[in-house]
PDB file of C-alpha atoms in Angstrom:
ATOM      1  CA  UNK A  17      57.903 -30.665  14.420  1.00 34.00           C
ATOM      2  CA  UNK A  18      57.112 -33.932  16.242  1.00 46.00           C
ATOM      3  CA  UNK A  19      55.232 -33.313  19.520  1.00 54.00           C
ATOM      4  CA  UNK A  20      56.626 -34.740  22.738  1.00 67.00           C
ATOM      5  CA  UNK A  21      55.211 -35.401  26.169  1.00 72.00           C
ATOM      6  CA  UNK A  22      55.763 -32.369  28.425  1.00 71.00           C
ATOM      7  CA  UNK A  23      57.375 -34.599  31.066  1.00 76.00           C
ATOM      8  CA  UNK A  24      58.942 -38.046  31.468  1.00 83.00           C
ATOM      9  CA  UNK A  25      56.482 -40.323  33.292  1.00 93.00           C
ATOM     10  CA  UNK A  26      57.397 -43.380  35.318  1.00 96.00           C
ATOM     11  CA  UNK A  27      54.222 -45.318  34.425  1.00 98.00           C
ATOM     12  CA  UNK A  28      51.552 -45.469  31.744  1.00 98.00           C
ATOM     13  CA  UNK A  29      47.979 -46.335  32.728  1.00 98.00           C
ATOM     14  CA  UNK A  30      46.088 -47.875  29.806  1.00 98.00           C
ATOM     15  CA  UNK A  31      42.349 -48.320  29.484  1.00 96.00           C
ATOM     16  CA  UNK A  32      41.532 -51.718  27.980  1.00 93.00           C
ATOM     17  CA  UNK A  33      38.484 -51.679  25.670  1.00 90.00           C
ATOM     18  CA  UNK A  34      39.152 -49.479  22.668  1.00 93.00           C
ATOM     19  CA  UNK A  35      42.820 -49.142  23.640  1.00 96.00           C
ATOM     20  CA  UNK A  36      44.413 -52.547  24.293  1.00 95.00           C
ATOM     21  CA  UNK A  37      41.705 -54.413  22.393  1.00 93.00           C
ATOM     22  CA  UNK A  38      39.625 -53.235  19.433  1.00 93.00           C
ATOM     23  CA  UNK A  39      36.612 -54.541  21.318  1.00 88.00           C
ATOM     24  CA  UNK A  40      34.318 -51.521  21.460  1.00 89.00           C
ATOM     25  CA  UNK A  41      32.321 -52.313  18.286  1.00 91.00           C
ATOM     26  CA  UNK A  42      31.384 -55.646  19.905  1.00 91.00           C
ATOM     27  CA  UNK A  43      30.600 -54.072  23.266  1.00 90.00           C
ATOM     28  CA  UNK A  44      28.438 -51.446  21.545  1.00 93.00           C
ATOM     29  CA  UNK A  45      26.459 -54.050  19.615  1.00 95.00           C
ATOM     30  CA  UNK A  46      26.108 -56.309  22.677  1.00 95.00           C
ATOM     31  CA  UNK A  47      24.897 -53.533  24.990  1.00 95.00           C
ATOM     32  CA  UNK A  48      22.481 -52.178  22.376  1.00 96.00           C
ATOM     33  CA  UNK A  49      20.968 -55.613  21.742  1.00 97.00           C
ATOM     34  CA  UNK A  50      20.797 -56.524  25.437  1.00 96.00           C
ATOM     35  CA  UNK A  51      18.916 -53.315  26.229  1.00 96.00           C
ATOM     36  CA  UNK A  52      16.615 -53.861  23.249  1.00 97.00           C
ATOM     37  CA  UNK A  53      15.549 -57.140  24.892  1.00 96.00           C
ATOM     38  CA  UNK A  54      14.360 -54.959  27.806  1.00 95.00           C
ATOM     39  CA  UNK A  55      12.505 -52.584  25.477  1.00 95.00           C
ATOM     40  CA  UNK A  56      15.078 -49.868  26.143  1.00 96.00           C
ATOM     41  CA  UNK A  57      16.690 -47.870  23.320  1.00 95.00           C
ATOM     42  CA  UNK A  58      20.468 -47.636  23.701  1.00 95.00           C
ATOM     43  CA  UNK A  59      22.276 -46.688  20.495  1.00 95.00           C
ATOM     44  CA  UNK A  60      25.818 -47.756  19.765  1.00 94.00           C
ATOM     45  CA  UNK A  61      26.938 -44.101  19.897  1.00 93.00           C
ATOM     46  CA  UNK A  62      25.417 -43.842  23.373  1.00 93.00           C
ATOM     47  CA  UNK A  63      27.322 -46.974  24.375  1.00 91.00           C
ATOM     48  CA  UNK A  64      30.574 -45.306  23.325  1.00 91.00           C
ATOM     49  CA  UNK A  65      29.653 -42.229  25.364  1.00 90.00           C
ATOM     50  CA  UNK A  66      28.965 -44.449  28.384  1.00 88.00           C
ATOM     51  CA  UNK A  67      32.093 -46.561  27.956  1.00 87.00           C
ATOM     52  CA  UNK A  68      34.089 -46.895  31.134  1.00 81.00           C
ATOM     53  CA  UNK A  69      31.196 -47.374  33.517  1.00 83.00           C
ATOM     54  CA  UNK A  70      30.900 -50.668  35.325  1.00 81.00           C
ATOM     55  CA  UNK A  71      28.186 -52.987  34.033  1.00 83.00           C
ATOM     56  CA  UNK A  72      25.903 -52.141  36.955  1.00 86.00           C
ATOM     57  CA  UNK A  73      26.554 -48.449  36.427  1.00 87.00           C
ATOM     58  CA  UNK A  74      25.601 -48.712  32.764  1.00 90.00           C
ATOM     59  CA  UNK A  75      22.362 -50.572  33.475  1.00 93.00           C
ATOM     60  CA  UNK A  76      21.420 -48.091  36.214  1.00 93.00           C
ATOM     61  CA  UNK A  77      22.129 -45.090  33.984  1.00 92.00           C
ATOM     62  CA  UNK A  78      19.971 -46.435  31.146  1.00 94.00           C
ATOM     63  CA  UNK A  79      17.110 -47.366  33.479  1.00 95.00           C
ATOM     64  CA  UNK A  80      17.086 -43.929  35.095  1.00 95.00           C
ATOM     65  CA  UNK A  81      17.331 -42.163  31.727  1.00 93.00           C
ATOM     66  CA  UNK A  82      14.120 -43.907  30.616  1.00 94.00           C
ATOM     67  CA  UNK A  83      12.182 -43.464  33.844  1.00 93.00           C
ATOM     68  CA  UNK A  84      12.426 -47.087  34.914  1.00 92.00           C
ATOM     69  CA  UNK A  85      13.850 -46.296  38.342  1.00 93.00           C
ATOM     70  CA  UNK A  86      16.781 -48.041  39.948  1.00 94.00           C
ATOM     71  CA  UNK A  87      17.188 -51.566  38.539  1.00 94.00           C
ATOM     72  CA  UNK A  88      16.990 -54.517  40.883  1.00 94.00           C
ATOM     73  CA  UNK A  89      19.869 -56.912  41.356  1.00 94.00           C
ATOM     74  CA  UNK A  90      17.936 -59.404  39.242  1.00 95.00           C
ATOM     75  CA  UNK A  91      17.592 -56.831  36.455  1.00 95.00           C
ATOM     76  CA  UNK A  92      21.313 -56.144  36.523  1.00 94.00           C
ATOM     77  CA  UNK A  93      22.287 -59.812  36.522  1.00 93.00           C
ATOM     78  CA  UNK A  94      19.873 -60.675  33.684  1.00 96.00           C
ATOM     79  CA  UNK A  95      20.899 -57.781  31.450  1.00 95.00           C
ATOM     80  CA  UNK A  96      24.628 -58.195  32.031  1.00 91.00           C
ATOM     81  CA  UNK A  97      24.325 -61.949  31.419  1.00 93.00           C
ATOM     82  CA  UNK A  98      22.576 -61.243  28.099  1.00 95.00           C
ATOM     83  CA  UNK A  99      25.170 -58.618  27.203  1.00 93.00           C
ATOM     84  CA  UNK A 100      28.028 -61.003  28.006  1.00 89.00           C
ATOM     85  CA  UNK A 101      26.411 -63.829  26.034  1.00 93.00           C
ATOM     86  CA  UNK A 102      25.994 -61.630  22.947  1.00 95.00           C
ATOM     87  CA  UNK A 103      29.527 -60.272  23.296  1.00 90.00           C
ATOM     88  CA  UNK A 104      31.080 -63.718  23.672  1.00 88.00           C
ATOM     89  CA  UNK A 105      29.161 -65.018  20.643  1.00 93.00           C
ATOM     90  CA  UNK A 106      31.106 -62.583  18.435  1.00 91.00           C
ATOM     91  CA  UNK A 107      34.386 -64.418  18.949  1.00 85.00           C
ATOM     92  CA  UNK A 108      37.738 -63.528  20.439  1.00 81.00           C
ATOM     93  CA  UNK A 109      38.761 -59.911  20.975  1.00 80.00           C
ATOM     94  CA  UNK A 110      41.082 -58.288  18.449  1.00 89.00           C
ATOM     95  CA  UNK A 111      44.272 -56.536  19.594  1.00 94.00           C
ATOM     96  CA  UNK A 112      44.197 -52.840  18.730  1.00 96.00           C
ATOM     97  CA  UNK A 113      46.246 -52.090  15.630  1.00 95.00           C
ATOM     98  CA  UNK A 114      49.597 -50.626  16.603  1.00 96.00           C
ATOM     99  CA  UNK A 115      49.295 -51.497  20.299  1.00 97.00           C
ATOM    100  CA  UNK A 116      52.088 -54.098  20.258  1.00 96.00           C
ATOM    101  CA  UNK A 117      54.480 -51.428  18.991  1.00 97.00           C
ATOM    102  CA  UNK A 118      53.255 -48.931  21.603  1.00 97.00           C
ATOM    103  CA  UNK A 119      53.769 -51.421  24.426  1.00 97.00           C
ATOM    104  CA  UNK A 120      57.215 -52.341  23.124  1.00 96.00           C
ATOM    105  CA  UNK A 121      58.147 -48.649  23.123  1.00 96.00           C
ATOM    106  CA  UNK A 122      56.805 -48.152  26.661  1.00 96.00           C
ATOM    107  CA  UNK A 123      58.816 -51.155  27.848  1.00 96.00           C
ATOM    108  CA  UNK A 124      61.974 -49.860  26.118  1.00 95.00           C
ATOM    109  CA  UNK A 125      61.585 -46.591  28.021  1.00 94.00           C
ATOM    110  CA  UNK A 126      61.525 -48.534  31.286  1.00 95.00           C
ATOM    111  CA  UNK A 127      58.015 -47.386  32.195  1.00 97.00           C
ATOM    112  CA  UNK A 128      55.592 -49.394  34.337  1.00 97.00           C
ATOM    113  CA  UNK A 129      52.446 -50.613  32.562  1.00 98.00           C
ATOM    114  CA  UNK A 130      49.044 -50.677  34.269  1.00 97.00           C
ATOM    115  CA  UNK A 131      45.488 -51.373  33.071  1.00 96.00           C
ATOM    116  CA  UNK A 132      42.656 -49.278  34.514  1.00 95.00           C
ATOM    117  CA  UNK A 133      39.380 -50.594  33.107  1.00 91.00           C
ATOM    118  CA  UNK A 134      35.701 -50.514  33.923  1.00 82.00           C
ATOM    119  CA  UNK A 135      35.347 -53.946  32.384  1.00 79.00           C
ATOM    120  CA  UNK A 136      34.375 -57.040  34.262  1.00 72.00           C
ATOM    121  CA  UNK A 137      34.206 -59.077  31.045  1.00 61.00           C
ATOM    122  CA  UNK A 138      36.075 -62.217  32.067  1.00 65.00           C
ATOM    123  CA  UNK A 139      36.615 -63.282  28.458  1.00 59.00           C
ATOM    124  CA  UNK A 140      38.673 -60.140  27.833  1.00 62.00           C
ATOM    125  CA  UNK A 141      40.609 -60.192  31.077  1.00 66.00           C
ATOM    126  CA  UNK A 142      41.556 -63.820  30.509  1.00 72.00           C
ATOM    127  CA  UNK A 143      42.961 -63.186  27.031  1.00 83.00           C
ATOM    128  CA  UNK A 144      45.462 -60.435  27.921  1.00 88.00           C
ATOM    129  CA  UNK A 145      48.362 -62.826  28.452  1.00 86.00           C
ATOM    130  CA  UNK A 146      47.490 -64.732  25.289  1.00 88.00           C
ATOM    131  CA  UNK A 147      47.779 -61.667  23.045  1.00 92.00           C
ATOM    132  CA  UNK A 148      50.288 -59.692  25.117  1.00 93.00           C
ATOM    133  CA  UNK A 149      52.536 -62.192  26.943  1.00 89.00           C
ATOM    134  CA  UNK A 150      54.736 -60.953  29.795  1.00 89.00           C
ATOM    135  CA  UNK A 151      53.128 -57.524  29.729  1.00 93.00           C
ATOM    136  CA  UNK A 152      50.154 -57.304  32.079  1.00 92.00           C
ATOM    137  CA  UNK A 153      49.965 -58.528  35.660  1.00 90.00           C
ATOM    138  CA  UNK A 154      47.035 -58.782  38.046  1.00 88.00           C
ATOM    139  CA  UNK A 155      48.733 -56.634  40.687  1.00 92.00           C
ATOM    140  CA  UNK A 156      49.024 -53.863  38.102  1.00 94.00           C
ATOM    141  CA  UNK A 157      45.357 -53.806  37.141  1.00 93.00           C
ATOM    142  CA  UNK A 158      42.214 -52.055  38.367  1.00 93.00           C
ATOM    143  CA  UNK A 159      38.969 -53.559  37.038  1.00 90.00           C
ATOM    144  CA  UNK A 160      35.242 -53.389  37.720  1.00 83.00           C
ATOM    145  CA  UNK A 161      35.793 -55.947  40.479  1.00 85.00           C
ATOM    146  CA  UNK A 162      38.005 -53.535  42.440  1.00 89.00           C
ATOM    147  CA  UNK A 163      35.949 -50.340  42.522  1.00 87.00           C
ATOM    148  CA  UNK A 164      32.722 -49.128  44.088  1.00 86.00           C
ATOM    149  CA  UNK A 165      32.021 -46.094  41.916  1.00 87.00           C
ATOM    150  CA  UNK A 166      33.950 -46.595  38.676  1.00 86.00           C
ATOM    151  CA  UNK A 167      34.491 -44.159  35.825  1.00 91.00           C
ATOM    152  CA  UNK A 168      33.778 -41.204  35.447  1.00 93.00           C
ATOM    153  CA  UNK A 169      34.535 -40.985  39.170  1.00 95.00           C
ATOM    154  CA  UNK A 170      38.316 -40.641  39.714  1.00 97.00           C
ATOM    155  CA  UNK A 171      38.287 -43.705  41.984  1.00 96.00           C
ATOM    156  CA  UNK A 172      39.777 -46.183  39.448  1.00 95.00           C
ATOM    157  CA  UNK A 173      42.715 -43.956  38.588  1.00 97.00           C
ATOM    158  CA  UNK A 174      43.284 -42.934  42.197  1.00 97.00           C
ATOM    159  CA  UNK A 175      43.413 -46.640  43.015  1.00 96.00           C
ATOM    160  CA  UNK A 176      45.905 -47.095  40.196  1.00 97.00           C
ATOM    161  CA  UNK A 177      48.130 -44.359  41.615  1.00 98.00           C
ATOM    162  CA  UNK A 178      47.951 -46.031  45.013  1.00 97.00           C
ATOM    163  CA  UNK A 179      48.938 -49.403  43.540  1.00 97.00           C
ATOM    164  CA  UNK A 180      51.791 -47.829  41.595  1.00 97.00           C
ATOM    165  CA  UNK A 181      52.989 -45.793  44.563  1.00 97.00           C
ATOM    166  CA  UNK A 182      53.325 -42.787  42.288  1.00 97.00           C
ATOM    167  CA  UNK A 183      51.977 -39.225  42.300  1.00 97.00           C
ATOM    168  CA  UNK A 184      49.750 -38.131  39.417  1.00 97.00           C
ATOM    169  CA  UNK A 185      52.609 -35.978  38.086  1.00 95.00           C
ATOM    170  CA  UNK A 186      54.624 -39.100  37.253  1.00 97.00           C
ATOM    171  CA  UNK A 187      51.924 -40.941  35.297  1.00 97.00           C
ATOM    172  CA  UNK A 188      50.327 -40.593  31.870  1.00 97.00           C
ATOM    173  CA  UNK A 189      46.949 -42.116  30.947  1.00 98.00           C
ATOM    174  CA  UNK A 190      45.917 -43.496  27.552  1.00 98.00           C
ATOM    175  CA  UNK A 191      42.137 -43.481  27.141  1.00 97.00           C
ATOM    176  CA  UNK A 192      39.616 -43.555  24.316  1.00 96.00           C
ATOM    177  CA  UNK A 193      36.363 -42.634  26.082  1.00 94.00           C
ATOM    178  CA  UNK A 194      35.000 -39.387  27.535  1.00 96.00           C
ATOM    179  CA  UNK A 195      34.099 -40.962  30.886  1.00 95.00           C
ATOM    180  CA  UNK A 196      37.559 -42.445  31.170  1.00 95.00           C
ATOM    181  CA  UNK A 197      39.128 -39.090  30.371  1.00 97.00           C
ATOM    182  CA  UNK A 198      37.003 -37.434  33.057  1.00 97.00           C
ATOM    183  CA  UNK A 199      38.039 -40.109  35.551  1.00 97.00           C
ATOM    184  CA  UNK A 200      41.743 -39.706  34.817  1.00 98.00           C
ATOM    185  CA  UNK A 201      41.625 -35.907  34.842  1.00 98.00           C
ATOM    186  CA  UNK A 202      39.680 -36.021  38.113  1.00 98.00           C
ATOM    187  CA  UNK A 203      42.658 -37.897  39.537  1.00 98.00           C
ATOM    188  CA  UNK A 204      44.931 -35.144  38.246  1.00 98.00           C
ATOM    189  CA  UNK A 205      46.708 -37.247  35.603  1.00 98.00           C
ATOM    190  CA  UNK A 206      47.926 -36.066  32.165  1.00 97.00           C
ATOM    191  CA  UNK A 207      45.574 -37.823  29.740  1.00 98.00           C
ATOM    192  CA  UNK A 208      46.041 -38.761  26.097  1.00 98.00           C
ATOM    193  CA  UNK A 209      42.821 -39.657  24.297  1.00 98.00           C
ATOM    194  CA  UNK A 210      43.205 -41.879  21.233  1.00 98.00           C
ATOM    195  CA  UNK A 211      40.014 -41.720  19.191  1.00 97.00           C
ATOM    196  CA  UNK A 212      39.772 -45.344  18.051  1.00 95.00           C
ATOM    197  CA  UNK A 213      35.966 -45.412  17.792  1.00 93.00           C
ATOM    198  CA  UNK A 214      32.970 -43.564  16.363  1.00 93.00           C
ATOM    199  CA  UNK A 215      32.955 -40.535  18.678  1.00 94.00           C
ATOM    200  CA  UNK A 216      33.875 -37.055  17.531  1.00 95.00           C
ATOM    201  CA  UNK A 217      37.144 -35.548  18.733  1.00 97.00           C
ATOM    202  CA  UNK A 218      35.071 -32.854  20.437  1.00 97.00           C
ATOM    203  CA  UNK A 219      33.582 -35.478  22.770  1.00 96.00           C
ATOM    204  CA  UNK A 220      37.098 -36.187  24.030  1.00 97.00           C
ATOM    205  CA  UNK A 221      38.300 -32.580  24.157  1.00 98.00           C
ATOM    206  CA  UNK A 222      35.203 -31.554  26.103  1.00 97.00           C
ATOM    207  CA  UNK A 223      35.854 -34.346  28.611  1.00 97.00           C
ATOM    208  CA  UNK A 224      39.181 -32.647  29.375  1.00 97.00           C
ATOM    209  CA  UNK A 225      41.768 -34.584  27.354  1.00 98.00           C
ATOM    210  CA  UNK A 226      45.212 -32.982  27.244  1.00 97.00           C
ATOM    211  CA  UNK A 227      45.922 -34.487  23.826  1.00 96.00           C
ATOM    212  CA  UNK A 228      43.610 -36.110  21.255  1.00 97.00           C
ATOM    213  CA  UNK A 229      45.185 -38.460  18.688  1.00 97.00           C
ATOM    214  CA  UNK A 230      43.649 -40.382  15.770  1.00 96.00           C
ATOM    215  CA  UNK A 231      45.359 -43.764  16.248  1.00 95.00           C
ATOM    216  CA  UNK A 232      48.095 -45.755  17.957  1.00 96.00           C
ATOM    217  CA  UNK A 233      50.633 -44.839  15.293  1.00 96.00           C
ATOM    218  CA  UNK A 234      50.282 -41.211  16.386  1.00 95.00           C
ATOM    219  CA  UNK A 235      50.673 -42.283  20.018  1.00 96.00           C
ATOM    220  CA  UNK A 236      53.877 -44.138  19.135  1.00 94.00           C
ATOM    221  CA  UNK A 237      55.273 -40.938  17.601  1.00 93.00           C
ATOM    222  CA  UNK A 238      54.311 -38.954  20.691  1.00 91.00           C
ATOM    223  CA  UNK A 239      56.123 -41.396  22.967  1.00 85.00           C
TER     224      UNK A 239
END
């Protein structure tokens, strides 16, 4: 029997990297290489586990994990500049397979569409309208530029609820990362995790996901 959502939401909050765009392999490689330039090991699997943090949050977490203390502003700017340069050198982002159909279904249901992302990668934010015209709007987005704490803190999703003017009970989140799941669940929102990357399903279940799916085709069926 085909599963259904346990309620009819009024809005869907989408994460961006690994959900809207199949960009996580590039982020993982870019972060790993940028940290290697600092003499800091940061595997691609670890990058996936840390996905959702702001750039400054990621740098701070890696520094502290390796006993380097809190990074300076110069450290953060240098590392994030290197990460962005490596990421941008890999070309344009790729839309996630099946996402156009998912968004078309969400629109047909009359649901509001929001993006809640920890990204501050301008090259990704600028390409949304190119790949998904008439779908995403600045006033319906929360990015790294808007928050102080970022994922896994519930702040980004609480800010999304405030922008939408909706209670958590009328929203569903689509995430792909454990920290994003924790953030959404901390805000009290029903959260679907779509495992589009290299993590195990257990990583997403343990973060508190209400549903774990293998791909966007499965999400389309659920909707």
